[in-house]
Amino acid sequence: MSKPAIKAEGLVKSFGATQVLRGIGFEVAPGEVFSLLGPNGAGKTTTVNICATLVRPDAGRVSVGGFDVTRQPGRVRAAISLTGQFAAVDGLLTGRENLVLMAKLRGLKRGRELAADLLDRFGLAAAADRRADTYSGGMVRRLDVAMSLVGDPAVIFLDEPTTGLDPEGRLEVWRTVEQLAAGGAAIFLTTQYLDEAERLASHLAILREGRIVADGTLTELKQMFPPAQKEYVEKQPSLEDVFLAIVGETGQTGQAGQTRKAGQAGETGKNREERRPT
Amino acid sequence: MKTLRDTAALLGRSMRHIARSPDTIITVTIMPIMMMLLFVYVFGGAIETGAANYIDSLWPGIALIAIATGVSYTAVRIFFDKQKGLFARFRSMPVARPAILWEPVLTAVVSNAVSVAVIGLAAALMGFRPRANLAGWLIAAGVLALFTVALAWLAVIPGLVAKSVDGATAFSYPLIFLPFISSAFVPTATMPGPVRAFAEHQPVTAIIDTLRALLAGQPPGSAVVSALAWCVGLAAVAHGAAVMVYRRL
């Protein structure tokens, strides 16, 4: 087992009288996509902010990339990138300028080359020299994600990266996450969408009222619940089925009828589904 | 070294903001120019300052009002960077900590220098005739820059803590008002006792007396010491407070 990319132990954090985290711990390995799930206000963003050196924990320890977040924040910052809930791009700068700025702030040379490469990868080459405030929501988010990849950080925090994205934009972010994890980066993903976590995460934890109530792989989490049960639901034929059965079979219908029937076949499959008792 | 490099990188971004969105500078210059017109062509005839040319004695006060207006944009810039998440992005990156706050402060110095220069040109059209030598100009520019730095550090605090844009700019109103209770527009000797005492001992009067003397080509005397002490003192206190607020974010 390699050294963990993130290791948190006994994290406690309160804001005023509200106790947000009540002693949580978890480990994320390099190349792993770790997804922290939980309802709004469960403490997901606070956990990300502590790991990303933005918020100091009241108690507990976190090491990221082997460095302690409170004692060596500078080393941690050099190893991470953070994509927050709001696309943090400078609207008055062009996409290219935003990326070059990131390279400068990370002390990298060849910022323009890096920027050109990322613009290509994220399908922003055509809009590279337009101000980012003229971009669509999906483009801004792509630029935002691209900006956090400048300098190949070893640990990437993505705090609800697909909120407000159209389905195509979501898919693009998903593909990027998969590529990054395949490249060996550790990814800490928070999301509202369970399908997103199910698709991307190799390791999940569920946060509830400041505590982690479940932690494991998707298979492990599924095993914590009673086994899947098959339920058979009697399917009543619809008028359309009846109609198609009568008309369609005799070969009297045209092309439209055939297409309709093909579509319908997919639908019927859904009537028999796996259900879990809740 | 790293602090300088990071500050330069961040400053490059805000210089582009100024170049691409000059509306802030225009907004900042309009009100002071209107006031200049009002004081010179409407009130000026009734104000007895003893100066041969009223606009020469009026101009420093107008410049300070412009700077006080201008720094409210420092708070606004920080507020929006914070709201958009850019601030968190910079803070989570290996960026030298001082660079993150010096960027808006130095941006204020540049944008206010442009505003003050524009107001100076407008004043020149209205008969403003400074007679300062090179040293006098440099000292005057230095005093204005220091005043800007002090007020900009003050502006960082509401920029960091405000919950709304209005909250971020509210601090600047008393600052804009301060020159009125000073030697900027009328001689302090004409004011009633307590007001006069305040006017003669507040920083703006020392700064205005310094600028007036320098621009008239005269030695500023002890006023320059007092003006510099006020600016440096205020900048140090505001800087300390701003850094404290920043650390608690």
XYZ file of C-alpha atoms in Angstrom:
527
model
C 0.000 0.000 0.000
C 1.486 3.352 -1.017
C 1.636 6.376 1.272
C -1.791 8.047 1.506
C -2.259 11.230 -0.511
C -4.609 12.552 2.154
C -4.834 11.358 5.706
C -7.269 13.009 8.118
C -7.680 12.083 11.759
C -10.117 13.357 14.370
C -11.088 16.569 12.541
C -13.245 18.858 14.616
C -14.515 22.234 13.483
C -17.124 24.606 14.810
C -18.340 27.900 13.440
C -19.654 29.833 16.412
C -22.048 27.567 18.252
C -22.513 25.228 15.294
C -20.400 22.111 15.403
C -19.824 21.244 11.754
C -17.332 18.390 12.081
C -17.369 16.161 15.129
C -14.215 14.128 14.699
C -13.882 12.691 11.221
C -11.063 10.710 9.683
C -10.371 9.143 6.292
C -7.549 8.184 3.970
C -7.208 8.693 0.242
C -4.622 6.813 -1.802
C -2.877 8.190 -4.909
C -4.832 7.391 -8.070
C -8.034 7.065 -6.079
C -11.198 9.087 -6.608
C -12.560 9.686 -3.144
C -16.066 11.016 -2.939
C -17.462 12.616 0.158
C -21.247 12.558 0.110
C -23.776 14.104 2.383
C -26.753 16.427 2.546
C -26.289 20.205 2.311
C -24.660 21.555 5.448
C -23.176 18.188 6.396
C -19.653 19.650 6.375
C -18.362 18.580 2.956
C -17.044 21.996 1.938
C -15.579 22.610 5.396
C -13.671 19.337 5.096
C -12.356 20.342 1.653
C -11.378 23.800 2.925
C -9.457 22.319 5.853
C -7.581 19.932 3.550
C -6.865 22.800 1.129
C -5.368 24.978 3.940
C -8.139 27.585 3.770
C -9.658 26.789 7.160
C -7.858 25.705 10.316
C -9.366 22.759 12.164
C -10.162 23.209 15.867
C -8.697 19.776 16.545
C -7.343 16.844 14.581
C -4.632 16.424 11.976
C -4.581 16.332 8.201
C -1.638 15.558 6.012
C -1.849 16.135 2.283
C 0.910 14.874 0.019
C 2.812 13.963 3.183
C 2.705 17.516 4.646
C 0.752 18.761 7.626
C -1.879 21.316 6.573
C -1.493 23.559 9.609
C 2.281 23.367 10.043
C 3.443 23.229 6.416
C 0.634 24.934 4.497
C 3.048 26.213 1.833
C 4.190 22.684 0.936
C 0.587 21.478 0.880
C -0.450 24.316 -1.462
C 2.318 23.411 -3.884
C 0.939 19.852 -4.071
C -2.778 20.565 -4.446
C -5.346 22.365 -6.502
C -8.819 23.421 -5.496
C -11.853 23.845 -7.709
C -14.543 25.349 -5.556
C -18.308 25.389 -5.873
C -18.241 28.595 -7.898
C -16.223 28.727 -11.073
C -13.312 30.894 -9.945
C -12.135 32.488 -13.173
C -11.233 36.096 -13.828
C -13.906 37.314 -16.225
C -11.934 40.321 -17.446
C -9.027 38.121 -18.534
C -9.108 35.821 -21.539
C -9.057 32.059 -21.068
C -5.405 31.998 -22.058
C -4.482 34.813 -19.654
C -6.249 33.032 -16.808
C -4.168 29.900 -17.430
C -0.899 31.807 -17.859
C -1.575 33.585 -14.552
C -1.970 30.214 -12.813
C 1.384 29.078 -14.265
C 3.087 32.270 -13.075
C 1.659 31.922 -9.592
C 2.921 28.336 -9.434
C 6.355 29.573 -10.478
C 6.302 27.582 -13.726
C 8.145 28.551 -16.847
C 6.627 27.765 -20.238
C 3.276 29.074 -19.019
C 2.136 29.839 -22.558
C 2.846 26.298 -23.747
C 1.007 24.824 -20.765
C -1.912 27.167 -21.413
C -2.102 26.262 -25.116
C -2.057 22.568 -24.258
C -4.845 22.859 -21.669
C -6.952 25.060 -23.955
C -6.752 22.318 -26.569
C -7.574 19.560 -24.118
C -10.634 21.367 -22.815
C -11.971 22.432 -26.198
C -11.353 26.101 -25.511
C -8.748 26.780 -28.203
C -11.198 28.722 -30.372
C -12.241 30.923 -27.457
C -8.731 31.218 -25.994
C -8.349 34.931 -26.643
C -11.861 35.964 -25.723
C -12.605 37.399 -22.307
C -13.882 34.704 -19.958
C -16.990 36.740 -19.109
C -18.209 36.061 -22.661
C -18.036 32.273 -22.109
C -21.070 30.041 -21.576
C -21.550 28.406 -18.184
C -20.071 25.133 -19.395
C -17.033 26.839 -20.910
C -16.362 28.773 -17.699
C -16.476 25.540 -15.723
C -14.105 23.857 -18.165
C -11.689 26.776 -17.887
C -12.046 26.574 -14.119
C -11.109 22.888 -14.105
C -8.297 23.512 -16.613
C -6.901 26.237 -14.335
C -6.682 23.834 -11.447
C -4.677 21.375 -13.547
C -1.841 23.808 -14.305
C 1.309 22.337 -12.797
C -0.044 18.768 -12.507
C -1.024 18.813 -8.827
C -0.800 15.448 -7.048
C -3.984 16.013 -5.064
C -7.019 17.617 -6.660
C -10.002 18.872 -4.716
C -13.196 19.189 -6.719
C -15.997 20.677 -4.670
C -19.232 20.054 -6.588
C -17.530 20.544 -9.958
C -20.571 19.769 -12.090
C -23.162 21.891 -10.321
C -24.873 24.041 -12.936
C -23.360 22.209 -15.903
C -25.355 20.864 -18.816
C -25.220 17.068 -19.383
C -22.483 17.424 -21.988
C -20.368 19.574 -19.673
C -20.826 17.029 -16.901
C -19.624 14.226 -19.137
C -16.531 16.230 -20.030
C -15.692 16.843 -16.387
C -16.245 13.146 -15.704
C -13.851 12.106 -18.458
C -11.237 14.522 -17.112
C -11.585 13.150 -13.593
C -11.117 9.618 -14.895
C -8.029 10.642 -16.885
C -6.495 12.421 -13.920
C -7.022 9.481 -11.612
C -5.554 7.164 -14.236
C -2.534 9.491 -14.300
C -1.960 8.841 -10.593
C -3.501 11.951 -9.019
C -5.615 11.578 -5.911
C -9.003 13.197 -6.361
C -11.249 14.388 -3.590
C -14.703 14.924 -5.035
C -17.778 16.237 -3.326
C -21.042 16.091 -5.188
C -24.791 16.375 -4.838
C -25.321 13.806 -7.562
C -25.182 10.205 -6.485
C -24.920 8.922 -10.061
C -21.782 11.036 -10.416
C -20.238 9.504 -7.315
C -21.287 6.028 -8.415
C -19.685 6.504 -11.807
C -16.428 8.155 -10.685
C -15.593 7.221 -7.124
C -13.456 4.250 -6.221
C -13.815 5.147 -2.558
C -16.818 6.753 -0.886
C -17.654 8.168 2.496
C -20.956 9.484 3.728
C -20.971 12.463 6.045
C -23.953 13.051 8.256
C -24.248 15.575 11.087
C -20.497 16.011 11.263
C -19.613 12.312 11.382
C -18.627 9.798 8.758
C -21.305 7.136 8.886
C -20.048 4.925 6.059
C -16.644 4.552 4.391
C -15.546 2.067 1.750
C -15.651 1.097 -1.908
C -18.935 1.123 -3.741
C -19.086 -2.687 -3.490
C -18.402 -2.551 0.235
C -21.090 0.061 0.787
C -23.559 -2.013 -1.206
C -22.765 -5.041 0.932
C -23.722 -3.087 4.039
C -27.291 -3.243 2.834
C -29.485 -6.353 2.460
C -28.840 -8.162 -0.838
C -30.662 -7.022 -3.914
C -34.051 -8.590 -4.322
C -35.743 -9.261 -7.586
C -39.320 -8.158 -7.856
C -41.570 -9.020 -10.710
C -44.198 -6.554 -11.708
C -47.043 -7.692 -13.902
C -47.106 -5.696 -17.079
C -50.478 -4.715 -18.439
C -50.363 -4.127 -22.184
C -51.106 -0.535 -23.125
C -53.516 0.319 -25.915
C -50.468 1.093 -28.015
C -49.069 -2.396 -27.421
C -52.385 -3.887 -28.399
C -52.627 -1.704 -31.446
C -49.079 -2.453 -32.557
C -49.539 -6.146 -31.903
C -52.552 -6.222 -34.156
C -51.540 -3.768 -36.847
C -47.768 -4.227 -36.791
C -47.780 -7.995 -37.076
C -49.900 -8.023 -40.223
C -47.269 -6.034 -42.118
C -49.803 -3.290 -42.939
C -47.972 -0.481 -41.108
C -45.328 1.777 -42.561
C -41.884 2.783 -41.333
C -43.170 4.982 -38.523
C -44.954 2.125 -36.839
C -41.821 -0.008 -36.857
C -39.697 2.661 -35.290
C -42.278 3.239 -32.610
C -42.259 -0.434 -31.756
C -38.495 -0.537 -31.434
C -38.602 2.363 -28.990
C -41.293 0.654 -27.017
C -39.259 -2.487 -26.564
C -36.683 -0.548 -24.548
C -39.395 0.821 -22.289
C -40.838 -2.574 -21.411
C -37.510 -3.741 -20.066
C -37.855 -1.141 -17.325
C -40.926 -2.719 -15.886
C -38.896 -5.481 -14.387
C -36.405 -3.915 -12.123
C -34.260 -4.642 -9.143
C -35.527 -3.102 -5.971
C -34.000 -2.723 -2.598
C -36.077 -2.596 0.552
C -35.517 0.767 2.208
C 11.769 37.500 -3.999
C 8.839 35.124 -4.336
C 6.613 37.791 -2.783
C 7.739 40.292 -5.426
C 7.256 37.800 -8.255
C 3.768 36.822 -7.077
C 2.781 40.444 -6.461
C 3.937 41.317 -9.982
C 1.926 38.417 -11.459
C -1.233 39.435 -9.595
C -0.661 43.104 -10.390
C -0.468 42.208 -14.080
C -3.991 40.882 -13.784
C -5.399 44.011 -12.146
C -3.592 46.312 -14.583
C -5.508 44.498 -17.318
C -8.697 45.113 -15.348
C -7.978 48.832 -15.280
C -7.162 48.929 -18.980
C -10.209 46.859 -19.986
C -12.697 48.376 -17.636
C -11.773 52.058 -17.314
C -15.286 52.890 -16.096
C -14.103 52.780 -12.472
C -11.570 55.518 -13.157
C -14.154 57.591 -15.027
C -16.641 57.182 -12.174
C -14.008 58.222 -9.661
C -13.026 61.374 -11.570
C -16.498 62.710 -12.385
C -17.609 63.686 -8.896
C -14.394 65.536 -7.950
C -14.397 67.400 -11.270
C -18.024 68.450 -10.707
C -17.100 69.642 -7.227
C -14.190 71.578 -8.613
C -16.515 73.320 -11.071
C -19.002 74.028 -8.286
C -16.432 75.471 -5.894
C -14.597 77.537 -8.489
C -17.543 78.925 -10.467
C -20.371 78.943 -7.890
C -19.111 79.140 -4.280
C -15.633 80.405 -5.009
C -16.636 84.069 -5.348
C -17.949 84.088 -1.779
C -15.015 82.213 -0.212
C -12.190 84.393 1.020
C -9.020 82.296 1.250
C -6.440 84.978 0.753
C -5.042 82.977 -2.179
C -4.672 84.812 -5.461
C -5.992 81.815 -7.389
C -8.705 79.827 -5.551
C -8.279 76.669 -7.635
C -4.613 76.458 -6.626
C -5.635 76.173 -2.981
C -8.705 74.054 -3.767
C -7.012 71.360 -5.854
C -5.306 69.335 -3.079
C -8.629 68.857 -1.282
C -10.275 67.701 -4.515
C -7.438 65.219 -5.095
C -7.915 63.741 -1.610
C -11.671 63.405 -2.171
C -10.921 61.574 -5.422
C -8.586 59.171 -3.616
C -11.124 58.551 -0.843
C -13.721 57.751 -3.528
C -11.253 55.626 -5.478
C -10.300 53.336 -2.604
C -13.912 52.231 -2.217
C -13.227 50.261 -5.419
C -10.390 48.491 -3.619
C -12.954 47.101 -1.200
C -15.271 46.255 -4.087
C -12.528 44.395 -5.980
C -11.659 42.285 -2.952
C -15.329 41.643 -2.247
C -15.980 40.333 -5.773
C -12.775 38.265 -5.880
C -13.905 36.683 -2.663
C -17.468 36.160 -3.834
C -16.379 34.598 -7.131
C -14.021 32.212 -5.369
C -10.883 33.651 -7.003
C -9.644 34.726 -3.611
C -9.970 31.158 -2.276
C -8.226 29.899 -5.405
C -5.224 32.193 -4.819
C -5.163 31.334 -1.125
C -5.099 27.601 -1.874
C -2.152 28.083 -4.256
C 1.537 28.418 -3.390
C 1.255 32.219 -3.597
C 3.228 34.361 -1.138
C 0.687 35.508 1.462
C 1.602 39.241 1.387
C 1.129 39.314 -2.412
C -2.565 38.471 -2.077
C -3.290 41.683 -0.133
C -0.636 43.936 -1.681
C -2.172 43.381 -5.110
C -5.349 45.410 -4.426
C -3.402 48.028 -2.455
C -0.886 48.654 -5.241
C -3.689 48.561 -7.801
C -5.318 51.394 -5.845
C -2.084 53.405 -6.088
C -1.977 53.025 -9.882
C -5.661 53.644 -10.577
C -5.815 56.621 -8.197
C -2.669 58.092 -9.759
C -4.460 58.011 -13.106
C -7.600 59.583 -11.586
C -5.622 62.338 -9.854
C -3.728 63.063 -13.066
C -7.007 63.374 -14.984
C -8.374 65.736 -12.327
C -5.112 67.696 -12.480
C -5.535 68.166 -16.232
C -9.146 69.269 -15.766
C -7.972 71.743 -13.125
C -5.270 73.037 -15.457
C -7.991 73.844 -18.000
C -9.723 75.837 -15.250
C -6.632 77.861 -14.422
C -4.723 75.627 -11.974
C -1.084 76.751 -12.223
C 1.241 74.802 -9.909
C 4.718 76.259 -9.581
C 6.453 73.327 -7.917
C 9.960 72.273 -8.922
C 10.850 68.645 -9.620
C 11.608 67.848 -5.966
C 8.319 69.458 -4.962
C 6.380 67.356 -7.498
C 8.084 64.182 -6.320
C 7.342 64.867 -2.667
C 3.735 65.787 -3.495
C 3.313 62.591 -5.524
C 4.879 60.584 -2.694
C 2.497 62.084 -0.119
C -0.521 61.336 -2.358
C 0.726 57.770 -2.946
C 1.245 57.182 0.778
C -2.210 58.571 1.529
C -3.609 56.143 -1.053
C -1.711 53.204 0.463
C -3.031 54.069 3.930
C -6.654 54.348 2.797
C -6.352 51.247 0.579
C -5.181 49.158 3.532
C -8.164 50.482 5.413
C -10.368 49.428 2.470
C -9.001 45.881 2.572
C -10.808 45.269 5.871
C -14.400 45.902 4.677
C -13.502 44.164 1.412
C -12.673 41.006 3.350
C -15.531 41.020 5.839
C -18.435 42.655 3.975
C -21.501 40.582 3.171
C -22.636 42.866 0.330
C -21.128 45.408 -2.077
C -22.893 48.232 -0.256
C -21.325 47.084 2.973
C -17.928 47.003 1.308
C -18.130 50.632 0.173
C -19.859 52.241 3.159
C -16.546 52.876 4.946
C -15.500 55.384 2.301
C -18.279 57.934 2.942
C -16.777 59.411 6.126
C -13.388 59.492 4.359
C -14.860 61.445 1.451
C -16.380 63.855 3.958
C -13.164 64.405 5.941
C -11.675 67.056 3.581
C -14.737 69.266 4.135
C -13.841 69.647 7.810
C -10.278 70.665 7.022
C -8.406 73.530 5.442
C -9.315 72.143 2.005
C -12.122 74.526 1.019
C -12.259 77.318 3.570
C -9.642 78.594 6.039
C -9.993 76.804 9.392
C -9.902 80.171 11.188
C -13.471 80.814 10.041
C -14.821 77.718 11.853
C -16.314 77.681 15.393
C -14.017 76.478 18.236
C -14.493 72.672 18.464
C -14.845 72.219 14.696
C -11.752 74.330 14.161
C -9.818 72.292 16.746
C -10.790 69.079 14.922
C -10.033 70.547 11.502
C -6.590 71.738 12.509
C -5.548 68.449 14.056
C -6.857 65.903 11.597
C -4.571 64.316 9.000
C -6.238 65.821 5.945
C -5.330 69.383 6.965
C -1.649 68.470 7.368
C -1.658 66.746 3.974
C -3.454 69.632 2.266
C -1.158 72.261 3.771
C 1.828 70.212 2.584
C 0.498 69.797 -0.954
C -0.544 73.440 -1.201
C 2.901 74.662 -0.164
C 4.715 72.239 -2.480
C 2.540 73.066 -5.484
C 2.997 76.790 -4.822
C 6.744 76.222 -5.008
C 7.238 76.924 -1.298
C 8.879 74.804 1.415
C 6.150 72.815 3.209
C 7.711 73.288 6.662
C 6.570 71.126 9.556
C 3.305 70.166 7.813
C 5.132 67.593 5.668
C 6.460 65.798 8.757
C 3.009 65.691 10.276
C 1.460 64.584 6.944
C 3.963 61.757 6.502
C 3.570 60.669 10.121
C -0.212 60.478 9.704
C 0.010 58.512 6.448
C 2.641 56.046 7.653
C 0.914 55.630 11.016
C -2.508 55.041 9.469
C -1.040 52.657 6.872
C 0.745 50.650 9.591
C -2.354 50.364 11.783
C -4.666 49.511 8.865
C -2.153 46.989 7.504
C -1.911 45.279 10.890
C -5.678 45.134 11.243
C -6.161 43.891 7.667
C -3.626 41.084 8.117
C -5.321 40.096 11.363
C -8.719 39.942 9.654
C -7.206 37.982 6.748
C -5.697 35.373 9.085
C -9.080 34.788 10.690
C -10.900 34.133 7.423
